[in-house]
């Protein structure tokens, strides 16, 4: 199925007849135990599990395999995909596969905050040293490598502040230095950025966001070429990582409409971001899909799609005024996460989650530091704009 468009691949991905039987979707296989005919079949079971046959619940069943297989077929260059119970579990599973005591891990300064905390918490406890780098400064990044640098974590666009780094360049520098590169590709997903094809070694996603797409499940994935995939799979087994077949079925359902939702979200986000960019109350719109916004050129060069997640920063605001704006919104739920069918908003002031990058971004006025992140859902964008307008009125009155 390599010769067809992404939309066609998404419809057909993972639907092997051996797993679906005579129906369209793989049934929800609720099972821990496989019963064998005799001892010979029992002894044979472990071997045939490698070929995609049911052996024991912790090693997955056709429902989970269908999802993993679908994700693999959407990621050019992937030999396989491991599923994890959350996006953070996926990042932890990858790091616990790659790193040993004494190793150094480089983490993008604008990475998802729990990823940063994993470096300074869990990994530090295990004797791994985490160093943060500015992903917009490839020279300083290259200079950080030493003989102990084993892995690099990239994320584009960056969490909350949405900077776009040169992923192919940073990945190639890592490879030159003998380190494994890991990309958190949750924002773009496989339709918007082809990480392995662009030189990254492991692509991680929080399926909780766009693949689930309906704010009702937690899951993560890691896809890689043959050697790394085998290592990831083995470590996930040792860690006892498994996702429920019910959640896998939900994620597969979400996946089937991923391209449609992303297309609509991207179109709405561009309309809304363009509108906000014209407003005098707003200092910066941090939406790399928007022409003229920070990161747009690299986004246009490297990405094949976008989504509805972007941020903006108020001009000369206070935290209180910004919070009043958020509280005034009626169509945006106040809450973490993103990538669901419904619009969400969270306050943004990431200076507490940065070690080497500056905030506000791009050397802006120090007063222009309070922002929000919007996750644009499937509502009519005109209604969302009207809602943002009335909340801006509340901001002005604050
Ligand atoms: C949400 C998120 C994660 C973590 O996913 P969970 O399923 O919530 O653990 C990782 N990376 C990014 C960029 C995210 O937005």
Coordinates of N, CA and C and ligand atoms in Angstrom, one line a residue, residues 85-89 91 111-112 114-115 155 157 159 184-187 204-209 217-220 309 337-338 373, ligand 1:
X85 N 0.9 2.7 27.3 CA -0.4 3.2 27.9 C -0.6 4.7 27.9
X86 N 0.4 5.5 27.5 CA 0.3 6.9 27.4 C 1.4 7.4 26.6
X87 N 1.3 8.7 26.2 CA 2.4 9.3 25.5 C 3.7 9.4 26.3
X88 N 3.5 9.7 27.6 CA 4.7 9.8 28.5 C 5.3 8.4 28.7
X89 N 4.4 7.4 28.8 CA 5.0 6.0 28.9 C 5.8 5.6 27.6
X91 N 7.6 7.7 25.8 CA 8.9 8.4 25.9 C 9.7 7.7 26.9
X111 N 10.8 21.2 24.9 CA 10.0 19.9 24.9 C 8.9 19.9 25.9
X112 N 7.9 19.1 25.6 CA 6.8 18.8 26.5 C 7.3 18.7 28.0
X114 N 6.5 17.3 30.9 CA 6.8 16.0 31.5 C 8.0 15.2 30.9
X115 N 8.4 15.5 29.7 CA 9.6 15.0 29.1 C 10.8 15.5 29.8
X155 N 11.6 17.9 19.4 CA 10.1 18.1 19.4 C 9.9 19.3 18.5
X157 N 6.5 21.3 16.3 CA 6.9 22.6 17.0 C 7.1 22.3 18.5
X159 N 6.7 22.6 22.5 CA 5.6 22.7 23.4 C 5.2 24.1 23.8
X184 N 9.5 13.6 19.2 CA 8.2 13.6 19.7 C 7.4 14.3 18.6
X185 N 6.7 13.5 17.8 CA 6.0 14.0 16.6 C 4.5 14.1 16.8
X186 N 4.1 14.3 18.1 CA 2.6 14.4 18.4 C 1.9 15.5 17.6
X187 N 2.5 16.6 17.4 CA 1.8 17.7 16.8 C 1.5 17.4 15.3
X204 N 8.1 9.1 18.2 CA 7.1 8.9 19.3 C 5.9 9.8 19.1
X205 N 4.7 9.3 19.4 CA 3.5 10.1 19.4 C 2.7 9.8 20.6
X206 N 2.0 10.9 21.1 CA 0.9 10.7 22.1 C -0.3 10.4 21.3
X207 N -0.8 9.2 21.2 CA -2.0 8.9 20.4 C -3.2 9.4 21.1
X208 N -3.0 9.8 22.4 CA -4.0 10.5 23.2 C -4.6 11.7 22.5
X209 N -3.8 12.3 21.7 CA -4.2 13.6 21.0 C -4.9 13.3 19.7
X217 N -9.3 8.6 25.4 CA -8.4 7.5 25.7 C -7.0 8.1 25.9
X218 N -6.1 7.3 26.5 CA -4.7 7.6 26.7 C -3.9 6.5 26.0
X219 N -2.9 6.9 25.2 CA -2.1 5.9 24.6 C -0.9 6.6 23.9
X220 N 0.2 5.9 23.8 CA 1.4 6.4 23.1 C 1.9 5.3 22.1
X309 N -3.5 23.2 16.6 CA -2.9 23.6 17.9 C -1.9 24.8 17.7
X337 N -4.4 18.8 27.4 CA -4.5 17.9 26.3 C -5.0 18.7 25.1
X338 N -5.2 18.1 24.0 CA -5.6 18.7 22.7 C -5.7 17.6 21.7
X373 N -2.7 29.0 24.7 CA -2.7 28.0 23.6 C -4.1 27.5 23.3
Ligands
LIG1 C1 0.3 15.2 25.5 C2 1.7 15.1 25.0 C3 2.5 14.0 25.4 C4 2.1 13.0 26.5 O1 1.0 12.2 26.1 P1 0.1 11.6 27.3 O2 -0.7 10.6 26.5 O3 -0.7 12.7 27.9 O4 1.0 11.0 28.3 C5 3.8 13.9 24.9 N1 4.2 14.9 24.0 C6 3.4 15.9 23.6 C7 4.0 16.9 22.6 C8 2.2 16.0 24.1 O5 1.4 17.1 23.7

